[in-house]
Each structure stands twice: as C-alpha cells, then as structure tokens.
Short mmCIF file of C-alpha atoms and ligand atoms in Angstrom, two decimals:
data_model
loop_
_atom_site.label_atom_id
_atom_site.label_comp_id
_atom_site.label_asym_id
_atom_site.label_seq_id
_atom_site.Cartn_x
_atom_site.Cartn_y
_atom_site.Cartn_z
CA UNK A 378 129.44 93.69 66.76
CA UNK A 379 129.56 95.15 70.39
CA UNK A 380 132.26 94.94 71.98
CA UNK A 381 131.31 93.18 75.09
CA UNK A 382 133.72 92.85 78.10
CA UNK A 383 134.52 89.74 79.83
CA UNK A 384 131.97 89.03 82.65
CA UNK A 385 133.09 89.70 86.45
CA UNK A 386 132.73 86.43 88.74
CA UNK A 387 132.70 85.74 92.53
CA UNK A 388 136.25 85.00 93.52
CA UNK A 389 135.19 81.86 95.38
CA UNK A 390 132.12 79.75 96.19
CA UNK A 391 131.54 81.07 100.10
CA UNK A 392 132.07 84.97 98.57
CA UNK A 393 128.85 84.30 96.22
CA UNK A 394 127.22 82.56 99.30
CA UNK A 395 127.69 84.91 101.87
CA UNK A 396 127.07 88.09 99.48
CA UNK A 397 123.52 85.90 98.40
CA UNK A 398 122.91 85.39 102.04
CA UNK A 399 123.93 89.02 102.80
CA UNK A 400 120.96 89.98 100.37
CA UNK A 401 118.46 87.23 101.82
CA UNK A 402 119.43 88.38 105.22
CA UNK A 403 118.32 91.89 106.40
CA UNK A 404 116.03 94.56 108.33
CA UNK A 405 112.96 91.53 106.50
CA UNK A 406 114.78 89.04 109.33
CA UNK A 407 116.26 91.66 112.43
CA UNK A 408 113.62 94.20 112.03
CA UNK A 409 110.25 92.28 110.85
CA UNK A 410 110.36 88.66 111.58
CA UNK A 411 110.51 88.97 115.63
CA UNK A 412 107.49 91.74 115.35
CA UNK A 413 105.45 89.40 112.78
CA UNK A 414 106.34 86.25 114.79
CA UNK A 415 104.99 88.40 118.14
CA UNK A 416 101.69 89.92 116.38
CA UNK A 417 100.92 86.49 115.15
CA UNK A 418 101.16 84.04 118.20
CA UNK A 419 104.62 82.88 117.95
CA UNK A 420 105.35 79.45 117.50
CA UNK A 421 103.04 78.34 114.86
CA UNK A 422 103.50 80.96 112.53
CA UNK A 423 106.95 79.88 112.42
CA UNK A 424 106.23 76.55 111.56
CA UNK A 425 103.94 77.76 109.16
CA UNK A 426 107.14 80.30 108.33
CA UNK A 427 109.13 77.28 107.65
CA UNK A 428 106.84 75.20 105.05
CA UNK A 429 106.50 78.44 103.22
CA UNK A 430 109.90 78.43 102.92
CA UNK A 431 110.87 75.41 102.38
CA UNK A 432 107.75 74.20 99.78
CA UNK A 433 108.43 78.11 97.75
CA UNK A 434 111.08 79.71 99.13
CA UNK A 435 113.70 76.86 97.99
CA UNK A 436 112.12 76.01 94.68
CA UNK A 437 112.12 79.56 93.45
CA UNK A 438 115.34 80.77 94.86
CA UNK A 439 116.94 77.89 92.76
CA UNK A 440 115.24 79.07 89.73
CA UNK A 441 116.55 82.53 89.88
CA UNK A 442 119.67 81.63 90.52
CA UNK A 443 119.46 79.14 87.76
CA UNK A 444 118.09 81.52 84.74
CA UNK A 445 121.00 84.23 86.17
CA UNK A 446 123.69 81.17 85.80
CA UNK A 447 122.48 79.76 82.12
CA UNK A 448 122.38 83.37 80.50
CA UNK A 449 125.43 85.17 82.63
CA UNK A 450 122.83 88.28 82.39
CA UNK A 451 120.67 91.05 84.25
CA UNK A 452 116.79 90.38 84.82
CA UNK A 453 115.87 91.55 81.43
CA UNK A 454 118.70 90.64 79.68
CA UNK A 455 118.01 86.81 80.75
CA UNK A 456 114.60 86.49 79.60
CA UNK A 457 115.56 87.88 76.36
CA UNK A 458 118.13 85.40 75.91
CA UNK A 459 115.58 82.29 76.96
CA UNK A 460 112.55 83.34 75.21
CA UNK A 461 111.31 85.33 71.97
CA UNK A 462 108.11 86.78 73.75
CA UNK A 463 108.21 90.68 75.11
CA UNK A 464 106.63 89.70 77.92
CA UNK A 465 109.56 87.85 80.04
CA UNK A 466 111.61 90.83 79.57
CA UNK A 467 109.26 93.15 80.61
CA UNK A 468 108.86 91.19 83.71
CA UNK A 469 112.60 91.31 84.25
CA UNK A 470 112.41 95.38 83.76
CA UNK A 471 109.19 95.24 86.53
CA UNK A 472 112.17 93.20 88.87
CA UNK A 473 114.99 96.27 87.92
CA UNK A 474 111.64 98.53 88.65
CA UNK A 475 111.12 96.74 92.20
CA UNK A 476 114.91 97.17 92.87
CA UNK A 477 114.63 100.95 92.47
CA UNK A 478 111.36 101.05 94.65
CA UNK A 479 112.19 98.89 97.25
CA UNK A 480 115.73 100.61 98.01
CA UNK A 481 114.29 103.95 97.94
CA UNK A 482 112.42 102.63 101.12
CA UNK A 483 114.15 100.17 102.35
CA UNK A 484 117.43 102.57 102.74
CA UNK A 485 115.17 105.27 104.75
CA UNK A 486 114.45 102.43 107.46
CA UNK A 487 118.47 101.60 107.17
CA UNK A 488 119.18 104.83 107.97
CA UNK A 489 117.37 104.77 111.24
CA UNK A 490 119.39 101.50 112.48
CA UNK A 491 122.89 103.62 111.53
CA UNK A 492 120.93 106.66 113.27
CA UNK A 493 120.33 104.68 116.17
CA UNK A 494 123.87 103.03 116.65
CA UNK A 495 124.69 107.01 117.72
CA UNK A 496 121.37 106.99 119.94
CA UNK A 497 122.72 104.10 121.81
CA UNK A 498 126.22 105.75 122.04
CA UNK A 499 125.20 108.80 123.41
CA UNK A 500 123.15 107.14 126.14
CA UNK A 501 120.33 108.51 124.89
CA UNK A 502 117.98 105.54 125.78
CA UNK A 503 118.60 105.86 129.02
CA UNK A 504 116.26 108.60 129.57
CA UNK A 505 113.18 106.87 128.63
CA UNK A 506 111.76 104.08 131.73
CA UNK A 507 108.68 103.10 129.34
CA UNK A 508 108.07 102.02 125.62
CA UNK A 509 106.05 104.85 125.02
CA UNK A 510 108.63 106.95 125.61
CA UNK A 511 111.23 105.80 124.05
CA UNK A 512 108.44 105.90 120.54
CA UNK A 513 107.75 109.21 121.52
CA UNK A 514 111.70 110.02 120.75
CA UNK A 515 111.78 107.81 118.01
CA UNK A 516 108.55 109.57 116.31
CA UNK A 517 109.92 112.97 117.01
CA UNK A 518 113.60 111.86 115.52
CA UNK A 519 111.67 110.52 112.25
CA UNK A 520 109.49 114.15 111.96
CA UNK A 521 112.84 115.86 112.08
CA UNK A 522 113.39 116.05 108.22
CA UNK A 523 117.41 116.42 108.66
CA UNK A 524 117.59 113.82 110.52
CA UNK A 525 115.97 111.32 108.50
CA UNK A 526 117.02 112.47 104.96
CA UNK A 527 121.28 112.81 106.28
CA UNK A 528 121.02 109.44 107.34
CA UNK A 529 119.01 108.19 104.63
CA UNK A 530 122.16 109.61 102.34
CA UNK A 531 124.44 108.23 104.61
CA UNK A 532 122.70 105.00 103.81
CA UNK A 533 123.10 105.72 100.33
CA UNK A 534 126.20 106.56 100.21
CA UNK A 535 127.45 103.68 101.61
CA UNK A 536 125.52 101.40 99.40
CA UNK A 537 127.39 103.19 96.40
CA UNK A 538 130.76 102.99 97.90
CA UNK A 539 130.40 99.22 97.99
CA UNK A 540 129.04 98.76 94.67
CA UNK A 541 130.87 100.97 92.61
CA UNK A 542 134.25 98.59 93.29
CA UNK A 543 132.43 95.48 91.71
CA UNK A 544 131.51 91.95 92.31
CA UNK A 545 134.77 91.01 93.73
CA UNK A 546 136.35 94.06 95.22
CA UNK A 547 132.77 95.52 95.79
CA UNK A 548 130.27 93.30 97.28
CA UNK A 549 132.11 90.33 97.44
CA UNK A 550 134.91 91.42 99.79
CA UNK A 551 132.13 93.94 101.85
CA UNK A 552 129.90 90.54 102.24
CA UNK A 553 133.24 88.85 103.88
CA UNK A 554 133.80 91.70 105.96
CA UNK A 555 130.22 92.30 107.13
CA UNK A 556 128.68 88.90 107.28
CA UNK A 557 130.59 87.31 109.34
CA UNK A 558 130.61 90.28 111.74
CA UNK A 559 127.29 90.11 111.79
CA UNK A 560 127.31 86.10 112.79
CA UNK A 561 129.69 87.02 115.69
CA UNK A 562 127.21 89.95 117.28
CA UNK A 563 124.10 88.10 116.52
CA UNK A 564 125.85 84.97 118.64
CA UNK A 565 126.33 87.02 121.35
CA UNK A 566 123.78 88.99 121.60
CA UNK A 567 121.60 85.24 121.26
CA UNK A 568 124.27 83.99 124.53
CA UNK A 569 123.42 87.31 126.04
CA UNK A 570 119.53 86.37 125.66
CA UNK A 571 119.80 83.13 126.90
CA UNK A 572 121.65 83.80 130.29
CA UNK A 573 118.88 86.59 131.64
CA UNK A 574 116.43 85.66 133.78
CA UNK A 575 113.35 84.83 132.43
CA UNK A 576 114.75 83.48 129.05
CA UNK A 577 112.43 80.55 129.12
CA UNK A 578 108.96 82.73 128.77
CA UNK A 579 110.93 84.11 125.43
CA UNK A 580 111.79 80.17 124.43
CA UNK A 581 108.05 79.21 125.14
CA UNK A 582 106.61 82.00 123.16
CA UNK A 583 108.83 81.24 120.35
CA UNK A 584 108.98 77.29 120.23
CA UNK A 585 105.54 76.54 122.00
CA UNK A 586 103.12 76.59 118.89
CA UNK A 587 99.58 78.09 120.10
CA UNK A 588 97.60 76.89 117.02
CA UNK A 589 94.55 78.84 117.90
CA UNK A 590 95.96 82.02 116.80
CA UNK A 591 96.53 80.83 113.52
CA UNK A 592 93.90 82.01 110.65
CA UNK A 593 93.95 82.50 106.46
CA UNK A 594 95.65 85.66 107.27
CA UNK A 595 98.61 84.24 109.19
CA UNK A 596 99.04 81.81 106.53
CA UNK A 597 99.18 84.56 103.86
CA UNK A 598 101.43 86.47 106.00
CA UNK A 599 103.82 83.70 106.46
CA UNK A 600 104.31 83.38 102.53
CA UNK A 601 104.90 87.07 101.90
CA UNK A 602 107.77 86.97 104.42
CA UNK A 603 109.37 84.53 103.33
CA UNK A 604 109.54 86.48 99.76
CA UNK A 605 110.85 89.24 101.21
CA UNK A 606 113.23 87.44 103.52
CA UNK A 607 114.38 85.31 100.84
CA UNK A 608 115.01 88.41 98.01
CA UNK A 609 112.99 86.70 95.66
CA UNK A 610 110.59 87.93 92.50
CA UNK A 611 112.88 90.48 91.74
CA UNK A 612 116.04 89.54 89.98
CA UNK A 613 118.22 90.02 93.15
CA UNK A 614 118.79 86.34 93.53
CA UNK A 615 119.26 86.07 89.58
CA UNK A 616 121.59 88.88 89.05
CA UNK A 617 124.19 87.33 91.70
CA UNK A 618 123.50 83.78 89.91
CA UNK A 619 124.81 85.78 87.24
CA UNK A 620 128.52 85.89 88.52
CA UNK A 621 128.66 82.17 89.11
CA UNK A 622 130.29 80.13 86.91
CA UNK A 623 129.23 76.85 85.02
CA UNK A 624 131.19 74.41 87.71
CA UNK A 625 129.29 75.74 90.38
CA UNK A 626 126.72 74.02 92.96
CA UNK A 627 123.17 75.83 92.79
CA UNK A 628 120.73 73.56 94.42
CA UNK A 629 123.36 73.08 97.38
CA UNK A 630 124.20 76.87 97.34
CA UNK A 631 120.69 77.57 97.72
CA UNK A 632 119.90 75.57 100.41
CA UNK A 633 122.74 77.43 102.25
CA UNK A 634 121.29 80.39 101.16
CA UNK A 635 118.05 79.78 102.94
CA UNK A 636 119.43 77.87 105.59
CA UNK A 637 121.52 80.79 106.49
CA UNK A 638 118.41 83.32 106.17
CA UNK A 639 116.17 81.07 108.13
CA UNK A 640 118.78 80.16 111.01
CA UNK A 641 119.49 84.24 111.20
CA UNK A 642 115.92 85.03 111.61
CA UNK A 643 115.28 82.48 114.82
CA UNK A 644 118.46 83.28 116.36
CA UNK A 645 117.30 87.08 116.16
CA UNK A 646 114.18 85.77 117.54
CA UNK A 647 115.81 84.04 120.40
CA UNK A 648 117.88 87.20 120.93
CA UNK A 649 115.02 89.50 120.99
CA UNK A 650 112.30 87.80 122.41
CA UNK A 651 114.43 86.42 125.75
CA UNK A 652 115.36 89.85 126.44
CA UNK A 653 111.45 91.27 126.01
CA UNK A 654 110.54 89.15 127.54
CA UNK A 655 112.89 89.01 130.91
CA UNK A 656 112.52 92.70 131.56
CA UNK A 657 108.99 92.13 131.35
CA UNK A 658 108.17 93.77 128.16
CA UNK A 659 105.25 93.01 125.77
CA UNK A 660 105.68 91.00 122.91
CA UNK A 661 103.20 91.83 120.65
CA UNK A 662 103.68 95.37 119.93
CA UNK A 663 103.82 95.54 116.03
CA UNK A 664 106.34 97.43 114.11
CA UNK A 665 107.46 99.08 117.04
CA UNK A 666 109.27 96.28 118.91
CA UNK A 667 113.09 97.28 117.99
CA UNK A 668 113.09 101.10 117.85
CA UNK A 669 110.23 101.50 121.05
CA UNK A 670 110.93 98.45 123.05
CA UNK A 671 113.97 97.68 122.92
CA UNK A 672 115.83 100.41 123.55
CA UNK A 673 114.12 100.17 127.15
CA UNK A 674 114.68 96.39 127.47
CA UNK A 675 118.51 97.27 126.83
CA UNK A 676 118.58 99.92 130.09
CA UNK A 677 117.11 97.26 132.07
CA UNK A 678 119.81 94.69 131.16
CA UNK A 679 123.03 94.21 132.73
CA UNK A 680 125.65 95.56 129.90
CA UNK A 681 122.46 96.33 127.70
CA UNK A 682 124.90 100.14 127.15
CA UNK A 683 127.17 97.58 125.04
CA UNK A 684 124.64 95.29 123.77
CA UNK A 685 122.84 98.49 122.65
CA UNK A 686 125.21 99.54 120.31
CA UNK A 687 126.26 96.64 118.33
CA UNK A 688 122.51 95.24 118.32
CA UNK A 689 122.08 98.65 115.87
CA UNK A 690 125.48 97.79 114.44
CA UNK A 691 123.81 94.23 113.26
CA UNK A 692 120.70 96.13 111.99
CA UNK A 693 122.96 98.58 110.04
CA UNK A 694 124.79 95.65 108.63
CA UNK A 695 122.38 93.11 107.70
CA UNK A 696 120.25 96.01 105.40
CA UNK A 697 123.88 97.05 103.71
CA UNK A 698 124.49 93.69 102.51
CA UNK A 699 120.85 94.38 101.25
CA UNK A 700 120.63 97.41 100.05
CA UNK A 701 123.98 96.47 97.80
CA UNK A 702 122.35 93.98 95.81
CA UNK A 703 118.69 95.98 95.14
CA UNK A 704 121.37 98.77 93.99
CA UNK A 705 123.45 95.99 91.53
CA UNK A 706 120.02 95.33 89.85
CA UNK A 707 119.59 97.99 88.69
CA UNK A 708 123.42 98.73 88.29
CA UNK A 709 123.49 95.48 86.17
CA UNK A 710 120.64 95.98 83.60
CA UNK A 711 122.39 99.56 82.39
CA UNK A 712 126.10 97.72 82.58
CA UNK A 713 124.55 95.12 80.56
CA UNK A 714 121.67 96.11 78.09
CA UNK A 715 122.92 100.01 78.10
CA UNK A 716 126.45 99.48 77.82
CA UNK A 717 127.09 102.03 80.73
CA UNK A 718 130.17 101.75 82.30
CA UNK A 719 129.71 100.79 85.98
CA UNK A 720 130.83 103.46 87.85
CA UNK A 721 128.76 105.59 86.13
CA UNK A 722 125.90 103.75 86.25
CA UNK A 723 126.26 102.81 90.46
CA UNK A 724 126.56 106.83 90.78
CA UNK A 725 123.41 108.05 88.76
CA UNK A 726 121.11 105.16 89.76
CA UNK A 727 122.68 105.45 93.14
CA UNK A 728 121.74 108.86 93.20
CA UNK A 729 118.53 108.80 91.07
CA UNK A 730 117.18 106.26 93.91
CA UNK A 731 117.82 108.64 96.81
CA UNK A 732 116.35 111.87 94.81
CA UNK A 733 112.90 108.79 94.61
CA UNK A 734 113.45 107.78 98.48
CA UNK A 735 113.05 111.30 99.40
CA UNK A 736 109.24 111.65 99.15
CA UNK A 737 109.54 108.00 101.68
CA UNK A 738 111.78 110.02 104.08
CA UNK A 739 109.23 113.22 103.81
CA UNK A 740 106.57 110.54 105.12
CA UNK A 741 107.21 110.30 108.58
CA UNK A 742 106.85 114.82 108.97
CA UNK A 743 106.17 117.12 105.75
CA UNK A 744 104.55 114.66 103.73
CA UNK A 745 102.80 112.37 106.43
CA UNK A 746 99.15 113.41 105.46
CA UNK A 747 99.98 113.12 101.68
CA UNK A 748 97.84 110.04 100.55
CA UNK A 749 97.68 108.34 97.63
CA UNK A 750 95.09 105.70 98.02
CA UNK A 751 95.16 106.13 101.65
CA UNK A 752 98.19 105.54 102.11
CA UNK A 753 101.73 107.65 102.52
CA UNK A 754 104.68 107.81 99.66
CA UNK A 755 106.74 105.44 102.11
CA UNK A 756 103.38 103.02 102.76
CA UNK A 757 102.59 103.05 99.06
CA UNK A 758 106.18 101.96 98.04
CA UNK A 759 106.47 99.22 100.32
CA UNK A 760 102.99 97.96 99.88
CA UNK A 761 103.23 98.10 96.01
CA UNK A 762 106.93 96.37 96.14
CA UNK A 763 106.42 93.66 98.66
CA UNK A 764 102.97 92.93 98.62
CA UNK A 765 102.91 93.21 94.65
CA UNK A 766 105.60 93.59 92.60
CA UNK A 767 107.51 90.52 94.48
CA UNK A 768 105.12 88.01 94.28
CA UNK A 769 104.25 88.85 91.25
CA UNK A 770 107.80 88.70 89.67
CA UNK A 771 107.77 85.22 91.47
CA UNK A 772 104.58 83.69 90.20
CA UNK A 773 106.03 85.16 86.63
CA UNK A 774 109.59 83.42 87.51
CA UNK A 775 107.92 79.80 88.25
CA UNK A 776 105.64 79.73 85.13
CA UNK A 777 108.70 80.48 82.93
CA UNK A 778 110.55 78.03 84.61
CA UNK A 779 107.95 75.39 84.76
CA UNK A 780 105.87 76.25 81.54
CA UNK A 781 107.71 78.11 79.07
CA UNK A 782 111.36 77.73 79.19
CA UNK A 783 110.65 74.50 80.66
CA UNK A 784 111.68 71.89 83.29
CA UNK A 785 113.46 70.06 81.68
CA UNK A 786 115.89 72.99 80.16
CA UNK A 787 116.42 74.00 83.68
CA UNK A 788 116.85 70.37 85.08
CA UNK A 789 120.12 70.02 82.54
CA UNK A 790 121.85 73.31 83.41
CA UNK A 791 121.14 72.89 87.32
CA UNK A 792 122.71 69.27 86.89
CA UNK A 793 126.17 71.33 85.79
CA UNK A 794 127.96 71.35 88.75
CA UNK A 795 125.66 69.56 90.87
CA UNK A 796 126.02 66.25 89.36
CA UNK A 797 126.54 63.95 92.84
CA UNK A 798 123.16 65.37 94.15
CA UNK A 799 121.61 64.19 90.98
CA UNK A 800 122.80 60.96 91.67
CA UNK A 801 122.30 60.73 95.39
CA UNK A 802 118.98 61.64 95.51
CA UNK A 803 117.02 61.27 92.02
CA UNK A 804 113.78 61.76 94.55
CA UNK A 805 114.07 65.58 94.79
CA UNK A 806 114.19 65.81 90.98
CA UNK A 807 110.44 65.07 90.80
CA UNK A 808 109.80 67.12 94.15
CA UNK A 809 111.21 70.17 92.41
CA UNK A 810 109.40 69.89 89.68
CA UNK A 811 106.22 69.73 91.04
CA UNK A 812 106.54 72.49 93.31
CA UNK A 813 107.78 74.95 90.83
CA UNK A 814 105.39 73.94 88.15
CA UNK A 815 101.98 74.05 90.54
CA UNK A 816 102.99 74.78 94.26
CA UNK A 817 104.74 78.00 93.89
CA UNK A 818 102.67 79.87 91.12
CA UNK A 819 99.56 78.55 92.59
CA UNK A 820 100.11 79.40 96.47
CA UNK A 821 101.63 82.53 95.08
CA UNK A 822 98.67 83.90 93.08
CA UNK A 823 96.72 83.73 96.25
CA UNK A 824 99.05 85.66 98.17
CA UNK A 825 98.87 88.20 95.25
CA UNK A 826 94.79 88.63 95.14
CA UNK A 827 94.72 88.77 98.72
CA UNK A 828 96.90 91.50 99.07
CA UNK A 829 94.89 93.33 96.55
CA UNK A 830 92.59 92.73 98.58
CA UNK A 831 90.23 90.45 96.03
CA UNK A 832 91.04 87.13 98.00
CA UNK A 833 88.12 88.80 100.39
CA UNK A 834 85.69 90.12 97.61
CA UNK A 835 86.18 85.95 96.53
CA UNK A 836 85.46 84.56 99.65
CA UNK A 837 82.76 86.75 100.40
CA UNK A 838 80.65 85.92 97.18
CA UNK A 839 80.47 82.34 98.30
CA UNK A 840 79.46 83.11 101.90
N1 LIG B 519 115.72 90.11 101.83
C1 LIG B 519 115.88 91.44 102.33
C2 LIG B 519 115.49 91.44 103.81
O1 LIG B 519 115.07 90.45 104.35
C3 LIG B 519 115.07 92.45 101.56
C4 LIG B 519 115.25 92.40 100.07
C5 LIG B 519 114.16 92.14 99.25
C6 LIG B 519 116.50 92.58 99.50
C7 LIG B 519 114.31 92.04 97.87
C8 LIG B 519 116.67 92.48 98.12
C9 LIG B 519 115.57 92.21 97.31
O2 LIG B 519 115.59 92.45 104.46
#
C-alpha cells in the first residue's frame, strides 16, 4: 500500500475563509469589475452582476467546496474517488490545466500592479496631465520586454515563496497577513472617494440603474464575471475545500466567501468611480481605466502621491492571494496523485508556469503580431481559460453534482457541520437543488456557446 501522509488542514475557520476569499478576490474585482461596470452602463449590470451571483455563483461555489470536503482530494483525485467514469477525472485534469493557463496570464497582469507600486513611488505619474499619456507610458513600459518578464518573475516568485510553506504556514498565514491589509487600504481609499468633490456623479453612475443599456450581451457578460470573480470551474474553490475538516460550515462559509468577493468589488467601485469621476475623468474607457486613468485622477487629488501607492499595493495584493491558489492546483494534483513531495512540486510547476507565461509577457512587444486565430498568446490564454475552460469546468461541476453523484449524496455531507441551517431554514434545501440541477448548467451552457461564438450563428438561423 502507499504510504500516504496525513492531510494538511486550515488552522482555523476564518484562515480557510479569508485564504478562499483571497482567491475569489483579485485583479477579476480591482482591475475588471469597475471597467466592465463602466463599459456596460453601470448600475444595472450590477444588479444583473448580483443575480448571477447569487442564482450560480452561490450554488456552485458550495458544490466545489463540497466534492473537495467529502474526498479530502485534488480536482482529479475527487472525481475519481466519487465516480467510476474517466470522464469526471479528466474534467478535474482540464481544471489543474486551467490553473496552469490562467496563472501564466494572470501573473503577467500582476506583475504590472507590483511594477506600478514603483511608478507611483517615483512620481512618475506626475508627468502625464491626460489619459492618453499616461497609456502612452504604460504601452511603452509593457513593449519593454525586461520590464515585463522581471516583474512577471517577481510575480512568480512570490507566488512560490508562499506556497512552498503549505496550507498553514503558506497560504494560510500569507491570507491573514494580506487580506486584511487589503480591507484596511480598500476602506480608505473608499473614505478617500467619498469625501472629493463630485463623489455623487460616481454614486449615481454606480447605484442609478440605466436599464436601456442593458442587452443579451450584458447579461452574458455579467455571468462570466462572476465565474471569474468567484474562482469557480476550476478546482480552486475545491482544492481549498479540501483542507477543511468534517465539523466545518460550507454553505455558511460560502456565503462569506461571496459576500466578501461581492462587497470588495462595489467598494472598489465606489473607490474608483468617485475619484473618475470628481477629477472629471471618463468612465467608460475599457481595460484601460486603472493603468491610463487613474494614474492621472491620482495627480489631480489632494494626497493622490499616497493614495497612489497603496491603491497598486491593493492590486498587487488581491492577485497574490490569487495567484497562490491557481499555483496549489496544480501543486495539489502532483502532491496527491504523483506522490511528489511539495516543495518540489511548488518549484517545477512554479517554474514550468512562468517558462508558459513567457510567450503572454512577449505579447505586449516581440510577439504582439503573433496570432493564433486572431488573437495574441496572452489574448488566446485568457480567452480560452475564462471564456471556456471555466464555464465549462462549471457546467461539468453542476451536472455531477446534480445528475451523477447526485443531490442527495451532496445534501448529507453538506448537512455535516451545518446542521442548525438545515433546521432553520429547510426552504433553501429545495432552492439549492433546483438551481444546481437546472439553473446553473443551463444558464451556463449559454454563456459557453456564446462565447464560442455559436449563441449568434443560433439566433441568427431563426431571424
Ligand atoms: N477570482 C480571481 C479574480 O477575481 C481569478 C481566479 C480565477 C483565481 C480562477 C483563481 C481561479 O481575480
């Protein structure tokens, strides 16, 4: 028999919590919420925003965390364990897959944020008067191949250093350190928002819902961020589930999970959009907003030299806590089904997944008129991770739960440790149910065809 060594658990209840909402929370809440929320007309998208999460998000993070929790095991690892089919755990290997795809990208745009806590210290942004500008620096910064790839390893490097010491010593104790760190800056850089003149145009545009802008596509977009937001189709959420014990609370620990993601996302909203808007910036400027306009907003702003720097600090933060749990995916299906020893495995894959980023990095100067269907290495891997991979792992996750391992398997291991809710409100028992077994892999299959771009080809042949 293998000798198998004893499972590593979260210390405590808010170390799993805050390291879950460390993964939820990141550069899919600072970076891209505020510029989806501005391209799409504000208000209603995030009510839209909030079904989506609510109605998917919630069902399917508790199922993750659920499967992770019943089999104390990596992606592929669990769906061996719950079903005799090869397919499940080939879906868990397409989750380790995503993990290794998504941080390969995900750590270049990481690197900019730690990139640009130096811009903001040297003062830098105070040479540029106009958005354009300030792109103009950021575009040439990005084409300047050391620039992007040393930071990019910086990145990396500290994603490593975290996960190499473990759950507990590792990401646990980093997620204490760095979330709440990044609660205290967000707060003030939301008090910060609210005291500048003007605030109330940035309110209005983010609380006023203008229902006119709202079409299929908002509606599609809406339910692909709050995927990405919420870590889900991958395994992240299932691979920390895996460090919780028996005795512990999922449904309530998810909806602190989420809570914690949404709340994050508005208040960045609130901080972002009060200061666009009271130095009379636009809102609606796509991808762009952090890196072109708001380096300008900040040398219009009283202080904005201080608020500056730790706004990049936040950024920096909120996609470690990220980037540590895509690496412990992967770091957990070799640990697990390989029998690597963890060190080892956190400094190959580590390594193996900046040697794949590279080609992301070369993107933005060598490599930026390298297509591959249209689109760059750094396009292509985001694209194929977020708009497919993740939903797809999703709409795979809620069938299993619903149809194959089955309700009502799930409904007795989520009731260990969560017995009083059971009791207190039978009602959501029923509610769950239904959402995971129709809701989520219905509402997610259309996200999936449209971003393949059938959805279209469909709708057409009936017009
Ligand atoms: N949820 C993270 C964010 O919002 C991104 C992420 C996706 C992290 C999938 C892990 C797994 O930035």
């Amino acid at each position: 028999m293998q000798k198998k060594k004893k499972r590593e658990h979260w210390n405590s209840k808010i170390g799993f919590i805050l390291a879950a909402a460390g993964s939820a929370i990141g550069l899919g809440n600072i970076w891209k919420f505020p510029y989806v929320v501005g391209d799409n007309g504000g208000a209603a998208f995030i009510i839209i925003y909030l079904l989506c999460v609510l109605l998917l998000g919630l069902p399917v993070i508790i199922s993750e965390i659920i499967i992770g929790r019943t089999t104390q095991l990596n992606p592929v690892g669990a769906f061996k364990a719950l079903s005799k089919s090869k397919l499940w755990p080939m879906i868990g290997g397409m989750g380790i897959l995503a993990g290794f795809i998504i941080l390969s990208f995900y750590a270049v745009v990481a690197g900019w944020s730690a990139g640009y806590i130096i811009e903001a210290i040297s003062g830098h942004f105070y040479n540029f008067t106009t958005p354009e500008a300030a792109g103009k620096h950021f575009t040439a910064l990005t084409q300047n191949v050391s620039w992007i790839v040393s930071w990019f390893a910086v990145f990396m490097g500290l994603t490593i250093s975290i996960v190499y010491f473990g759950v507990q010593k590792g990401i646990e104790l980093g997620s204490k350190i760095l979330m709440p760190l990044l609660f205290i800056i967000l707060f003030i850089l939301m008090i910060n928002g609210l005291t500048l003149d003007g605030a109330s145009e940035g309110l209005k545009f983010l609380f006023h819902p203008d229902w006119s802008k709202i079409t299929g596509g908002t509606i599609l977009e809406a339910l692909g961020q709050a995927f990405f937001t919420l870590s889900l189709g991958m395994g992240a959420m299932l691979t920390y589930g895996s460090y919780m014990s028996k005795k512990d609370n999922v449904p309530t620990a998810s909806v602190e999970i989420v809570f914690l993601d949404t709340l994050i996302a508005v208040v960045a909203g609130i901080a972002i959009f009060t200061a666009v808007f009271s130095t009379g910036q636009s809102p609606t400027v796509g991808a762009g907003l952090i890196f072109h306009t708001l380096p300008v907003v900040f040398t219009k702003m009283t202080g904005g030299y201080f608020f500056s720097i730790i706004f990049f600090i936040l950024l920096a933060i909120a996609a470690l806590t990220s980037t540590i749990s895509l690496l412990e995916v992967v770091v957990a299906y070799f640990v697990d089904e390989k029998g690597w020893e963890r060190h080892k495995a956190v400094i190959v894959f580590g390594g193996i997944t900046f040697l794949i980023g590279i080609p992301s990095a070369l993107s933005f100067n060598v490599l930026s008129d390298f297509h591959i269907f249209g689109l760059t290495f750094f396009d292509l891997a985001d694209y194929f991770s977020a708009n497919i991979l993740l939903p797809f792992g999703g709409m795979m996750i809620s069938i299993f739960i619903g149809w194959i391992w089955g309700v009502d398997n799930a409904l007795k291991e989520l009731h260990n440790g969560a017995e009083n809710i059971f009791e207190k409100t039978p009602y959501l028992i029923p509610v769950w149910t239904f959402l995971i077994k129709f809701v989520a892999p219905i509402s997610i299959f259309i996200i999936l065809i449209n971003s393949i771009g059938l959805l279209d080809t469909i709708i057409n042949l009936f017009n």
